[in-house]
Amino acid sequence: MEVYLDNSATTRVRSEVIEKIVEVLDKQYGNPSSLHMKGYEAEKLMSEARENVSKLINGDNEGIIFTSGGTESNNLALIGVAESLRKKGNHIISSKIEHPSVLNVLKHLEENGFDVTYLDVDKTGKIDLEDFKGAITDKTIFISIMAVNNEIGTIEPIDEIADIADEKDIVFHVDAIQAAGKINIDVKKQKIKMVSLSSHKIHGPKGVGALYVDKSVRIRPIIFGGGQEKNLRSGTENLPGIVGFGIASKLAKENFNDNINKLMNLKRKLYQGIVSEIKDIHLNGPDIEGGAPHILNISFAGVRGEVLLHALEEKGIYVSTGSACSSKKKGQSHVLKAIGLKEDLIESAIRFSFGIFNTEEEIDYTISVLKEKVNFLRKYKRR
Ligand SMILES: Cc1ncc(COP(=O)(O)O)c(C=O)c1O
């Protein structure tokens, strides 16, 4: 049996998406900038995709800027706004548990004259609103906080942050790459000015994403060229990818309630199974009901996460030790460190992340394999 439980790293592409991508590659290969019919058809497909993606977050179509993925969206948001507002101030607020595609951009901005406050989080991964309010100065121009953490599934209080940011006229950017399709994101209701999205986390193709930019935001490009995407992201558009992202967004929106119920049930089932079958486990991050529906992070005391990952792999089960982006690098998870987890529990953490293709049978199988492997590895260690 093959059980893919690494959906926070990436997801399997839906067949509806694949069909449409193949059709675009084969027949609708025009350049959206061309003035002839083929260009017009391509431009029409771009508009449809823009509408589908904007609907996922209840934004205006014109606010969607297509990019090469979540990493580029975060780079564009942070550098693009910081540079355009440099005269207004140089202070940025973010958190210690952001994705590297935010943290490493912030490091770059610090090297270029910006001051960054990295908010602490509590043991569930949540930032404290009082800390946040206290961090705001008259130099603060930008706030970047993720909606859902990719390693432990914490849901940050973005509604409250957005209210305060709006009141103080500070641009608020949300990395919603793990949140889209999993929790409700409504830029109008929530007064969020910028949102980063990525296609491959919602069963779309890799290498395509979007940055939503409210019309009130002043932003500069970080890629220069022919002026596509309202001059904010030059380069011939990845039409097959964008169309695929559009279909994936439409399906994520249409099936939102069913999907989150399904994911939550799978998460509950796996957690309950682990608790009843395996001793000495530690849930990392928020409690089951309070976190995102698709992420479960657990430490199996006395077992190295990496060893368990490969033991599960032998039985066809794919999980992660932390985030995919950092798991190949040496060093401990900055997220698990930030929630105050002890070193040995950080070393024994496994992230299970669910997607719409997972089934209850797969979860039953995973529980039985986990029980066998964890017991074996613990016994082996004691010898
Ligand atoms: C929270 C978060 N932000 C950003 C990214 C980067 O997105 P992409 O892989 O599309 O570059 C990821 C991907 O893992 C993520 O989980």
JSON list of C-alpha atoms and ligand atoms in Angstrom, two decimals, residues 8-10 67-74 97-102 146-151 175-179 196-201 205-210 295 323-325 351, ligand 1:
[
{"chain": "A", "resi": 8, "resn": "SER", "atom": "CA", "xyz": [2.16, 20.06, 3.28]},
{"chain": "A", "resi": 9, "resn": "ALA", "atom": "CA", "xyz": [5.30, 19.50, 1.23]},
{"chain": "A", "resi": 10, "resn": "THR", "atom": "CA", "xyz": [3.30, 19.12, -1.95]},
{"chain": "A", "resi": 67, "resn": "THR", "atom": "CA", "xyz": [4.27, 34.30, -9.91]},
{"chain": "A", "resi": 68, "resn": "SER", "atom": "CA", "xyz": [6.46, 31.20, -10.03]},
{"chain": "A", "resi": 69, "resn": "GLY", "atom": "CA", "xyz": [5.17, 30.04, -6.64]},
{"chain": "A", "resi": 70, "resn": "GLY", "atom": "CA", "xyz": [4.87, 30.83, -2.97]},
{"chain": "A", "resi": 71, "resn": "THR", "atom": "CA", "xyz": [8.53, 31.68, -2.53]},
{"chain": "A", "resi": 72, "resn": "GLU", "atom": "CA", "xyz": [8.45, 34.32, -5.25]},
{"chain": "A", "resi": 73, "resn": "SER", "atom": "CA", "xyz": [5.15, 35.70, -3.94]},
{"chain": "A", "resi": 74, "resn": "ASN", "atom": "CA", "xyz": [6.69, 36.18, -0.50]},
{"chain": "A", "resi": 97, "resn": "ILE", "atom": "CA", "xyz": [8.01, 30.67, 12.87]},
{"chain": "A", "resi": 98, "resn": "GLU", "atom": "CA", "xyz": [7.60, 32.00, 9.33]},
{"chain": "A", "resi": 99, "resn": "HIS", "atom": "CA", "xyz": [8.65, 29.92, 6.33]},
{"chain": "A", "resi": 100, "resn": "PRO", "atom": "CA", "xyz": [12.27, 30.39, 5.13]},
{"chain": "A", "resi": 101, "resn": "SER", "atom": "CA", "xyz": [10.89, 32.21, 2.06]},
{"chain": "A", "resi": 102, "resn": "VAL", "atom": "CA", "xyz": [9.88, 34.98, 4.48]},
{"chain": "A", "resi": 146, "resn": "MET", "atom": "CA", "xyz": [1.50, 33.39, 8.14]},
{"chain": "A", "resi": 147, "resn": "ALA", "atom": "CA", "xyz": [-2.12, 32.22, 8.42]},
{"chain": "A", "resi": 148, "resn": "VAL", "atom": "CA", "xyz": [-1.22, 28.57, 9.02]},
{"chain": "A", "resi": 149, "resn": "ASN", "atom": "CA", "xyz": [2.17, 27.26, 10.06]},
{"chain": "A", "resi": 150, "resn": "ASN", "atom": "CA", "xyz": [3.49, 24.58, 7.71]},
{"chain": "A", "resi": 151, "resn": "GLU", "atom": "CA", "xyz": [5.16, 22.42, 10.37]},
{"chain": "A", "resi": 175, "resn": "ASP", "atom": "CA", "xyz": [1.48, 33.94, 3.79]},
{"chain": "A", "resi": 176, "resn": "ALA", "atom": "CA", "xyz": [-1.63, 31.83, 3.17]},
{"chain": "A", "resi": 177, "resn": "ILE", "atom": "CA", "xyz": [0.18, 29.06, 1.33]},
{"chain": "A", "resi": 178, "resn": "GLN", "atom": "CA", "xyz": [-0.82, 26.39, 3.86]},
{"chain": "A", "resi": 179, "resn": "ALA", "atom": "CA", "xyz": [-4.13, 28.09, 4.62]},
{"chain": "A", "resi": 196, "resn": "SER", "atom": "CA", "xyz": [0.68, 34.77, -0.94]},
{"chain": "A", "resi": 197, "resn": "LEU", "atom": "CA", "xyz": [-0.67, 31.60, -2.54]},
{"chain": "A", "resi": 198, "resn": "SER", "atom": "CA", "xyz": [0.89, 28.50, -4.08]},
{"chain": "A", "resi": 199, "resn": "SER", "atom": "CA", "xyz": [-0.73, 26.11, -6.52]},
{"chain": "A", "resi": 200, "resn": "HIS", "atom": "CA", "xyz": [1.04, 22.88, -5.60]},
{"chain": "A", "resi": 201, "resn": "LYS", "atom": "CA", "xyz": [-0.35, 22.86, -2.05]},
{"chain": "A", "resi": 205, "resn": "PRO", "atom": "CA", "xyz": [0.96, 22.06, -10.54]},
{"chain": "A", "resi": 206, "resn": "LYS", "atom": "CA", "xyz": [4.28, 23.15, -9.06]},
{"chain": "A", "resi": 207, "resn": "GLY", "atom": "CA", "xyz": [6.11, 26.35, -10.02]},
{"chain": "A", "resi": 208, "resn": "VAL", "atom": "CA", "xyz": [3.09, 28.64, -10.06]},
{"chain": "A", "resi": 209, "resn": "GLY", "atom": "CA", "xyz": [1.57, 30.85, -7.41]},
{"chain": "A", "resi": 210, "resn": "ALA", "atom": "CA", "xyz": [0.10, 34.27, -6.89]},
{"chain": "A", "resi": 295, "resn": "ILE", "atom": "CA", "xyz": [-1.32, 18.99, 9.72]},
{"chain": "A", "resi": 323, "resn": "SER", "atom": "CA", "xyz": [9.15, 21.09, 6.58]},
{"chain": "A", "resi": 324, "resn": "ALA", "atom": "CA", "xyz": [10.32, 19.66, 3.26]},
{"chain": "A", "resi": 325, "resn": "CYS", "atom": "CA", "xyz": [12.27, 22.82, 2.57]},
{"chain": "A", "resi": 351, "resn": "ARG", "atom": "CA", "xyz": [4.82, 15.67, 10.51]},
{"chain": "B", "resi": 1, "resn": "LIG", "atom": "C1", "xyz": [4.02, 28.47, 4.63]},
{"chain": "B", "resi": 1, "resn": "LIG", "atom": "C2", "xyz": [4.76, 28.36, 3.34]},
{"chain": "B", "resi": 1, "resn": "LIG", "atom": "N1", "xyz": [5.21, 29.46, 2.73]},
{"chain": "B", "resi": 1, "resn": "LIG", "atom": "C3", "xyz": [5.87, 29.41, 1.56]},
{"chain": "B", "resi": 1, "resn": "LIG", "atom": "C4", "xyz": [6.14, 28.21, 0.93]},
{"chain": "B", "resi": 1, "resn": "LIG", "atom": "C5", "xyz": [6.87, 28.20, -0.38]},
{"chain": "B", "resi": 1, "resn": "LIG", "atom": "O1", "xyz": [6.00, 27.91, -1.46]},
{"chain": "B", "resi": 1, "resn": "LIG", "atom": "P1", "xyz": [6.54, 27.34, -2.84]},
{"chain": "B", "resi": 1, "resn": "LIG", "atom": "O2", "xyz": [6.93, 25.91, -2.60]},
{"chain": "B", "resi": 1, "resn": "LIG", "atom": "O3", "xyz": [5.39, 27.46, -3.80]},
{"chain": "B", "resi": 1, "resn": "LIG", "atom": "O4", "xyz": [7.70, 28.18, -3.25]},
{"chain": "B", "resi": 1, "resn": "LIG", "atom": "C6", "xyz": [5.72, 27.02, 1.55]},
{"chain": "B", "resi": 1, "resn": "LIG", "atom": "C7", "xyz": [6.06, 25.71, 0.94]},
{"chain": "B", "resi": 1, "resn": "LIG", "atom": "O5", "xyz": [6.32, 24.76, 1.64]},
{"chain": "B", "resi": 1, "resn": "LIG", "atom": "C8", "xyz": [5.01, 27.10, 2.78]},
{"chain": "B", "resi": 1, "resn": "LIG", "atom": "O6", "xyz": [4.57, 26.00, 3.39]}
]
